[in-house]
PDB file of C-alpha atoms in Angstrom:
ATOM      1  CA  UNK A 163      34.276 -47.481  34.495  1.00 84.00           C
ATOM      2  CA  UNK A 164      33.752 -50.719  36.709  1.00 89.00           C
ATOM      3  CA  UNK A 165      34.842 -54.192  36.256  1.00 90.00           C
ATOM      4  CA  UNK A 166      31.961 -56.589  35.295  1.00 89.00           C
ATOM      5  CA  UNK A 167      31.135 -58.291  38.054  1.00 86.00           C
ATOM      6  CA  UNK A 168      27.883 -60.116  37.121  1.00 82.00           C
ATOM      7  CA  UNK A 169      26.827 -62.227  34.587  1.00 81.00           C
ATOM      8  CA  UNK A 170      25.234 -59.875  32.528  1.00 84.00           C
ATOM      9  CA  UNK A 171      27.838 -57.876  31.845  1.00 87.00           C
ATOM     10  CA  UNK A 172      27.457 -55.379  34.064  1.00 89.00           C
ATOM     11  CA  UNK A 173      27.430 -54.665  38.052  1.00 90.00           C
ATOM     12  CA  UNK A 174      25.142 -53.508  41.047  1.00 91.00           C
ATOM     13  CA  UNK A 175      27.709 -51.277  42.680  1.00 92.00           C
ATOM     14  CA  UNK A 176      27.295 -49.238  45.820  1.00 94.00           C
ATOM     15  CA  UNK A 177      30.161 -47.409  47.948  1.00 94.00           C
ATOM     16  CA  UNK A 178      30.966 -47.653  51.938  1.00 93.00           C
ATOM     17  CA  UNK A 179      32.729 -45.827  53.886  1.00 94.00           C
ATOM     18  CA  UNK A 180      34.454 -45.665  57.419  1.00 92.00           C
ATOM     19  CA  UNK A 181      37.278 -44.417  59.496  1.00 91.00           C
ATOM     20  CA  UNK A 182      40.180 -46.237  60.115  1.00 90.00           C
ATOM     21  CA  UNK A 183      42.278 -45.183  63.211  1.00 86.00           C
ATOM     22  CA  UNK A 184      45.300 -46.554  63.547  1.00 81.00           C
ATOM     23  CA  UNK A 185      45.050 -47.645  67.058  1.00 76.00           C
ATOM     24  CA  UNK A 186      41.479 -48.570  67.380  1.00 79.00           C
ATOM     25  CA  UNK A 187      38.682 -50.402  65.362  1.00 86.00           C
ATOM     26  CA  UNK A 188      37.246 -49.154  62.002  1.00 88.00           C
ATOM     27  CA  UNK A 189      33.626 -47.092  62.889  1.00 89.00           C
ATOM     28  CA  UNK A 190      31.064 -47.028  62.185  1.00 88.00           C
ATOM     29  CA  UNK A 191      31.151 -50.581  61.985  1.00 85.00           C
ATOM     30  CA  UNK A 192      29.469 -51.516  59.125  1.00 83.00           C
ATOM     31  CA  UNK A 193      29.795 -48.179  57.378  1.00 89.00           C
ATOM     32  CA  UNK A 194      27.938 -45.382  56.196  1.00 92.00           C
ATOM     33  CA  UNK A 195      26.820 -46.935  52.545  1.00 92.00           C
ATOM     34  CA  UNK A 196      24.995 -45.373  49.342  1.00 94.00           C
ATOM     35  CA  UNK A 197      22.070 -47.070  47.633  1.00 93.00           C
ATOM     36  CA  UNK A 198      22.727 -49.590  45.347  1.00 90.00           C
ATOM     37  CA  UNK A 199      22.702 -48.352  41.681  1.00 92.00           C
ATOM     38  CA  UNK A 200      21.648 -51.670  39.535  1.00 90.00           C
ATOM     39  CA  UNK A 201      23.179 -52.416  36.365  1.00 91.00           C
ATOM     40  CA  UNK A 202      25.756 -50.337  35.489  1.00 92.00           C
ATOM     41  CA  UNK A 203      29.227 -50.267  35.206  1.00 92.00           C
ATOM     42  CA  UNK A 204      29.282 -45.751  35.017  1.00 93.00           C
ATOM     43  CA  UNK A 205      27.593 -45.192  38.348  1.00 94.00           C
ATOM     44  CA  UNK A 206      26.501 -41.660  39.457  1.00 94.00           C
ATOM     45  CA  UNK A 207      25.229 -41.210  43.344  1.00 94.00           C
ATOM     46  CA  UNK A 208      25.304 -38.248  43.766  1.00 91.00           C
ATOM     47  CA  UNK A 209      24.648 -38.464  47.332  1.00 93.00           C
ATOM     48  CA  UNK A 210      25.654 -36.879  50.516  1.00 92.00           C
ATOM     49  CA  UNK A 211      27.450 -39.272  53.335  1.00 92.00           C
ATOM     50  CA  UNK A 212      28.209 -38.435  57.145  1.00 90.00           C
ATOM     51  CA  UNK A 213      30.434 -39.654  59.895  1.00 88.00           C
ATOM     52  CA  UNK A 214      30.725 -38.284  62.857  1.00 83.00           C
ATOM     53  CA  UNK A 215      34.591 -37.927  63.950  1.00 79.00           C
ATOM     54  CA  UNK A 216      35.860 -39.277  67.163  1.00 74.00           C
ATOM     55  CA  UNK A 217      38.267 -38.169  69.622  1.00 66.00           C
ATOM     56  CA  UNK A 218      38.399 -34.359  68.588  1.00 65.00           C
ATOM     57  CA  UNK A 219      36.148 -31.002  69.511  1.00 65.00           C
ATOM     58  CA  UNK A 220      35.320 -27.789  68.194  1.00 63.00           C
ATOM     59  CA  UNK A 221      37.760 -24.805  69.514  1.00 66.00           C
ATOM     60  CA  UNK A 222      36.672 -21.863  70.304  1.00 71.00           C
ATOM     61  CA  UNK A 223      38.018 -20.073  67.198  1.00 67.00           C
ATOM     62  CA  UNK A 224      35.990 -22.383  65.262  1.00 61.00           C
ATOM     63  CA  UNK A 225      38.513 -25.010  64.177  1.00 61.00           C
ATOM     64  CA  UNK A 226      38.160 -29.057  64.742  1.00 61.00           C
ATOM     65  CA  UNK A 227      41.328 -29.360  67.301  1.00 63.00           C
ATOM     66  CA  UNK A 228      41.910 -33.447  67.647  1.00 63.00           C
ATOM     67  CA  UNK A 229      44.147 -35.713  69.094  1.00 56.00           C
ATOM     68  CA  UNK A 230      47.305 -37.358  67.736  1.00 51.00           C
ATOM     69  CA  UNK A 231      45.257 -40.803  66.963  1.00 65.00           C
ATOM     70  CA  UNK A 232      42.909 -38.192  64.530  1.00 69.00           C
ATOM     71  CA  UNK A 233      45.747 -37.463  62.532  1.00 72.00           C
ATOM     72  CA  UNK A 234      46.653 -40.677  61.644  1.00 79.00           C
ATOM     73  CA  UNK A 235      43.417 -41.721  60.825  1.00 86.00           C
ATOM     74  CA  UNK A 236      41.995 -43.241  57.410  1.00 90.00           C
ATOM     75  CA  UNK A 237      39.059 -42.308  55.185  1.00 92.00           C
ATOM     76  CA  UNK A 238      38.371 -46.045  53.741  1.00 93.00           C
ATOM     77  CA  UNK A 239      36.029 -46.075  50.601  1.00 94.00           C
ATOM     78  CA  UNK A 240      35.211 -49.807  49.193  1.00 93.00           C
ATOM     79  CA  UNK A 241      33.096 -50.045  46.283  1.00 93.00           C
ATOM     80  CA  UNK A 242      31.263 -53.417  46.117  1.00 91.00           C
ATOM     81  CA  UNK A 243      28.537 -55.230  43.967  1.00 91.00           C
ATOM     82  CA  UNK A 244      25.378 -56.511  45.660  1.00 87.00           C
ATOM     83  CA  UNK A 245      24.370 -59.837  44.820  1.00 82.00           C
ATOM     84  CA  UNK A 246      21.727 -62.541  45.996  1.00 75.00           C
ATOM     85  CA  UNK A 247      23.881 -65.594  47.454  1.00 71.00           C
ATOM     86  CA  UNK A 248      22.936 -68.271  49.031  1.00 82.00           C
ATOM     87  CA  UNK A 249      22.408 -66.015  52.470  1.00 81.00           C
ATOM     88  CA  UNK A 250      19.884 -63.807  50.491  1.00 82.00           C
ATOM     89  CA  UNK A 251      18.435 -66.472  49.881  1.00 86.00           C
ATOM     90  CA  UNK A 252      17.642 -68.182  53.136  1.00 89.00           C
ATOM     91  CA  UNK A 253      17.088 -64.612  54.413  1.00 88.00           C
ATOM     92  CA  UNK A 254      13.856 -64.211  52.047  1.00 89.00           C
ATOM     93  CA  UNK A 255      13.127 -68.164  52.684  1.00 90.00           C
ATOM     94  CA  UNK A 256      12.713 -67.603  56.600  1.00 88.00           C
ATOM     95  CA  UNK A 257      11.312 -64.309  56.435  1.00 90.00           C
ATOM     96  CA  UNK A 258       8.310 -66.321  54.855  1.00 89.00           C
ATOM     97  CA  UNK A 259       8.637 -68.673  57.010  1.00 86.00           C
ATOM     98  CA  UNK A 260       8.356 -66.490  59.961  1.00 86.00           C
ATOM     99  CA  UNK A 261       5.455 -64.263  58.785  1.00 87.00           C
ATOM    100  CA  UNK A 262       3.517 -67.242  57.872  1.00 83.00           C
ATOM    101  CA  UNK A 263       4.292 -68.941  61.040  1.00 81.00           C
ATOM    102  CA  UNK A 264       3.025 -65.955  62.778  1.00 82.00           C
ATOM    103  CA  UNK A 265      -0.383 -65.529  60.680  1.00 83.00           C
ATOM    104  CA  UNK A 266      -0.681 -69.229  61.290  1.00 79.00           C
ATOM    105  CA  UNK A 267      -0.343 -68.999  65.280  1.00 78.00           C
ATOM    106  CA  UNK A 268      -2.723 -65.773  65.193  1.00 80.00           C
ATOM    107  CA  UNK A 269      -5.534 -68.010  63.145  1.00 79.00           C
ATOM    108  CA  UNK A 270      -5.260 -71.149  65.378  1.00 77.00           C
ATOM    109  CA  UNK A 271      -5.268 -68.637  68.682  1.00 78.00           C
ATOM    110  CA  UNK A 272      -8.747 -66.913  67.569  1.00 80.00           C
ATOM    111  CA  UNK A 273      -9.966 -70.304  66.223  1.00 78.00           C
ATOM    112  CA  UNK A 274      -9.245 -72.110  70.033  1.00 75.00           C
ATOM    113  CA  UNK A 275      -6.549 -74.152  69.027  1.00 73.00           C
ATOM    114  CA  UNK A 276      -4.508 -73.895  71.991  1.00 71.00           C
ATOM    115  CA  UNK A 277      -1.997 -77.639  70.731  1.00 77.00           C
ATOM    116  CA  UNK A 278      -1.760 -76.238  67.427  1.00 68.00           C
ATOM    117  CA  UNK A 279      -0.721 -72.688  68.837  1.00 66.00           C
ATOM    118  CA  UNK A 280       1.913 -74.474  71.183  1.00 73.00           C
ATOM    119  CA  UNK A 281       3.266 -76.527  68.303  1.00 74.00           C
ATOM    120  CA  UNK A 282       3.455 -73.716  66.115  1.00 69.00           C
ATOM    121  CA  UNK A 283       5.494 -71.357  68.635  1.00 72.00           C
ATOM    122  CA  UNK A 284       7.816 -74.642  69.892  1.00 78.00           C
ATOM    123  CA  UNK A 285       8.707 -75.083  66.048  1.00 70.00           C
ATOM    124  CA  UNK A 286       9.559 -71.316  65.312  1.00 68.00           C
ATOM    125  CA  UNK A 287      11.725 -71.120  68.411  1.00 73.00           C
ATOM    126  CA  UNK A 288      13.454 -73.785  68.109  1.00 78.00           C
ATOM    127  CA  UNK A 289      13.601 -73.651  64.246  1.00 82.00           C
ATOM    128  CA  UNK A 290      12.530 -70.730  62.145  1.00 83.00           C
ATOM    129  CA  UNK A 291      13.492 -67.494  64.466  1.00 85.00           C
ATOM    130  CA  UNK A 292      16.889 -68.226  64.976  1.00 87.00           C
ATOM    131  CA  UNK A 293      17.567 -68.725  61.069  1.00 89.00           C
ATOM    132  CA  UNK A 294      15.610 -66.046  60.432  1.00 89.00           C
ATOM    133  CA  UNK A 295      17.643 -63.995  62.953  1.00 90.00           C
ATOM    134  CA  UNK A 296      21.009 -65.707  61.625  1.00 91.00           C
ATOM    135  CA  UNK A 297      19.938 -65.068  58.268  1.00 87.00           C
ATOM    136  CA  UNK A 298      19.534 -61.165  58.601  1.00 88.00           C
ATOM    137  CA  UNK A 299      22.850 -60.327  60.059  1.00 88.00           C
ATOM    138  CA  UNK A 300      24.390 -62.367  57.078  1.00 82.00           C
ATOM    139  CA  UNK A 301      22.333 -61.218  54.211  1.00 78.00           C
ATOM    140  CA  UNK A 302      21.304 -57.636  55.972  1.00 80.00           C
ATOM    141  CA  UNK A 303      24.022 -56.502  58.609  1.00 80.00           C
ATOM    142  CA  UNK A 304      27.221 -57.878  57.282  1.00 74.00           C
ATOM    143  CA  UNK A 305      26.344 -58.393  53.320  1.00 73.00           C
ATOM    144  CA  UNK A 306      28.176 -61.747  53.662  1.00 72.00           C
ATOM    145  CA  UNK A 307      26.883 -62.438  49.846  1.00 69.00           C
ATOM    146  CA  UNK A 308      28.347 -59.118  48.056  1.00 80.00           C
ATOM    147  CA  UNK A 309      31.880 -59.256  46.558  1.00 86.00           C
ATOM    148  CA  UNK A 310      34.286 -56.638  46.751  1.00 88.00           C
ATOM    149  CA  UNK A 311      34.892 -54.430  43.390  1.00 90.00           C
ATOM    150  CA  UNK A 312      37.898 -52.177  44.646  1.00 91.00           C
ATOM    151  CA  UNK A 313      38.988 -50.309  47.129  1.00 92.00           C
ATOM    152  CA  UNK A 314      41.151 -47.040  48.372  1.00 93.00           C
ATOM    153  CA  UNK A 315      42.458 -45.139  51.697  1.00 92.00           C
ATOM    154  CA  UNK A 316      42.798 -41.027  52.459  1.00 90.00           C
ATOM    155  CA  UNK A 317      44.415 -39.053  55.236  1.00 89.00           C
ATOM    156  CA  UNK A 318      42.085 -37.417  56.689  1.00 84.00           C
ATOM    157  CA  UNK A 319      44.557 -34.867  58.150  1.00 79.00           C
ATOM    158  CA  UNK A 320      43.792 -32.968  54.615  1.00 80.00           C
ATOM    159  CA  UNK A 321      40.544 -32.405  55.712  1.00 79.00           C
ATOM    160  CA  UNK A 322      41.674 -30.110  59.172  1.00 73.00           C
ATOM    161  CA  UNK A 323      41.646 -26.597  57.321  1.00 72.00           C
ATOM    162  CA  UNK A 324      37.724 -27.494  56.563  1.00 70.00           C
ATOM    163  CA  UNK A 325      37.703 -26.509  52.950  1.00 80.00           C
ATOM    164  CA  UNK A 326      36.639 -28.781  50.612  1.00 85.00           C
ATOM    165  CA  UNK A 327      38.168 -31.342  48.559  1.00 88.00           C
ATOM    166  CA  UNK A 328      37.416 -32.533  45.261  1.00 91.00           C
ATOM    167  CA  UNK A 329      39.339 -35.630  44.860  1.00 91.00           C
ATOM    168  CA  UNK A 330      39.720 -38.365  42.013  1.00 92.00           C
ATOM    169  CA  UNK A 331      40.330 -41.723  43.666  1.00 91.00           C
ATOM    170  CA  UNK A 332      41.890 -44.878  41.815  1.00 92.00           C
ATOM    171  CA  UNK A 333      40.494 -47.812  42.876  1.00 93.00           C
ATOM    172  CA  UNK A 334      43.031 -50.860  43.744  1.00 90.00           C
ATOM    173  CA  UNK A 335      42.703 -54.288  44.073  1.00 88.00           C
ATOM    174  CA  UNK A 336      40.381 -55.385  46.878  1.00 82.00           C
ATOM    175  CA  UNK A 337      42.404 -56.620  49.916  1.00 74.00           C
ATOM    176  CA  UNK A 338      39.683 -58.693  51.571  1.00 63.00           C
ATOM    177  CA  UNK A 339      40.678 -62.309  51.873  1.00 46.00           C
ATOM    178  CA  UNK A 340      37.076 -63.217  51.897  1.00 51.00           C
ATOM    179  CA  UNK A 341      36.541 -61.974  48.442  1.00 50.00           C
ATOM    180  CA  UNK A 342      39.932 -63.244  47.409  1.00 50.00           C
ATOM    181  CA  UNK A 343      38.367 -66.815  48.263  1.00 48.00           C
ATOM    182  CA  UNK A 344      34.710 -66.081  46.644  1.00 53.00           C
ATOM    183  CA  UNK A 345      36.739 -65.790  43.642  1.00 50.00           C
ATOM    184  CA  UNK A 346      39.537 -68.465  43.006  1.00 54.00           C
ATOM    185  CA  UNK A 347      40.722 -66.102  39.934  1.00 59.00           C
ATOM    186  CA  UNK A 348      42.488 -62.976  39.249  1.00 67.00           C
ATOM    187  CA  UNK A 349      39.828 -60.308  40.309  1.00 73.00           C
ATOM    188  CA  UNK A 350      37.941 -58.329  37.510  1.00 77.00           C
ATOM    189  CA  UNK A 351      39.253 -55.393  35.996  1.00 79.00           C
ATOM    190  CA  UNK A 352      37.806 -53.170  33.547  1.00 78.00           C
ATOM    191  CA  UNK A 353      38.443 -52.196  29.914  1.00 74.00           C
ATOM    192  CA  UNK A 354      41.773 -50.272  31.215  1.00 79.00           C
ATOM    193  CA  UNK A 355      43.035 -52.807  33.389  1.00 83.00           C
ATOM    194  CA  UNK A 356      41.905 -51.205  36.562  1.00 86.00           C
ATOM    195  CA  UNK A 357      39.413 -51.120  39.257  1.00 89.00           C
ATOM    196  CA  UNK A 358      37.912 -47.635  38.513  1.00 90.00           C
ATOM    197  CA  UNK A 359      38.009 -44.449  39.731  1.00 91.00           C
ATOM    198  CA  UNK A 360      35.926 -42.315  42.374  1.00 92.00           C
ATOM    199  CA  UNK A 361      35.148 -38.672  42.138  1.00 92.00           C
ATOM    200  CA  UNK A 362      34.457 -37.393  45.905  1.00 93.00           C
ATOM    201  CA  UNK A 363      34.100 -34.292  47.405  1.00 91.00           C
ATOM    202  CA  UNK A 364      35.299 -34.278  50.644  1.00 90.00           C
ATOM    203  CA  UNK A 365      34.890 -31.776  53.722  1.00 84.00           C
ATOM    204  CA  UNK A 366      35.545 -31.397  57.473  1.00 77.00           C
ATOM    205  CA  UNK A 367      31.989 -30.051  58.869  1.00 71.00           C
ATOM    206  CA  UNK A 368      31.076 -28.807  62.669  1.00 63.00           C
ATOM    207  CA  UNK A 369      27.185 -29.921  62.572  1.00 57.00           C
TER     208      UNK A 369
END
């Protein structure tokens, strides 16, 4: 079970994941993300999720052989709750803009209007596009609206015999000080006083 995290009582929760190494950058770097399940606080995904290790290789036995930096590498899983902020918004608002400044340029080009067509393009460069293109990595790219439900870390050393590994996961408290300042309050816990907890199957594969 989730916190609630929206108004209604309930959530829109989806998981990411990515690698951690210890001495380089998280990758990929946005993650590899599920779909958003809407409403609920019991999600189910069911879904399957790659990333594609780096800094190791297949040996010729068959076994993922890596270097030391592998080993001391992270599996990060953050669940988090999509919302529409205020960058959703102006997302969708110059989205509209854009596609009707383009229909509009297209109708005044066939129709001869060359001033209108230069007017037109002068305002969506110097206006529309780039909020429209500011917009999307906000809203789209970096999710700069969704909050942070909980969050938790495995070695993936565990994973170098390539069985599989069923895992439960408890969720802590989200160490993001972006969501810590969304907030102002204690962050929401569930019925049990926790975050929740993630059932994963985890596995090293060679494809």
């Amino acid at each position: 079970e989730l916190p609630v995290m929206d108004t209604n009582g309930l959530a829109d929760p989806y998981v990411v994941c990515r690698l951690v190494p210890k001495s380089r950058k998280p990758y990929p770097t946005y993650g590899a993300s599920t779909k958003v399940l809407h409403n609920t606080l019991t999600p189910y995904w069911n879904e399957d999720l790659e990333i594609n290790l780096r800094g190791g290789v297949i040996d010729n036995d068959g076994f993922f052989r890596c270097e030391d930096d592998i080993q001391s590498t992270q599996l990060e899983l953050i669940v988090r709750d999509a919302d529409i902020g205020v960058w959703k918004c102006m997302y969708y608002l110059f989205r509209f803009l854009s596609i009707n400044l383009v229909l509009g340029t297209a109708v005044a080009r066939i129709n001869g209007d060359l001033t209108q067509v230069v007017q037109q393009a002068s305002f969506g460069a110097a206006l529309v596009f780039p909020c429209f293109a500011i917009s999307y990595v906000m809203a789209v790219l970096r999710k700069s609206d969704y909050e942070t439900v909980g969050q938790c870390t495995i070695p993936i050393g565990m994973l170098m015999n390539q069985s599989e590994h069923a895992l439960l996961l408890t969720l802590r408290e989200p160490d993001d000080d972006k969501s810590k300042r969304r907030r102002k309050k204690p962050a929401a816990t569930n019925s049990t006083g926790g975050f929740g907890i993630l059932r994963v199957r985890l596995m090293l594969s060679e494809r």
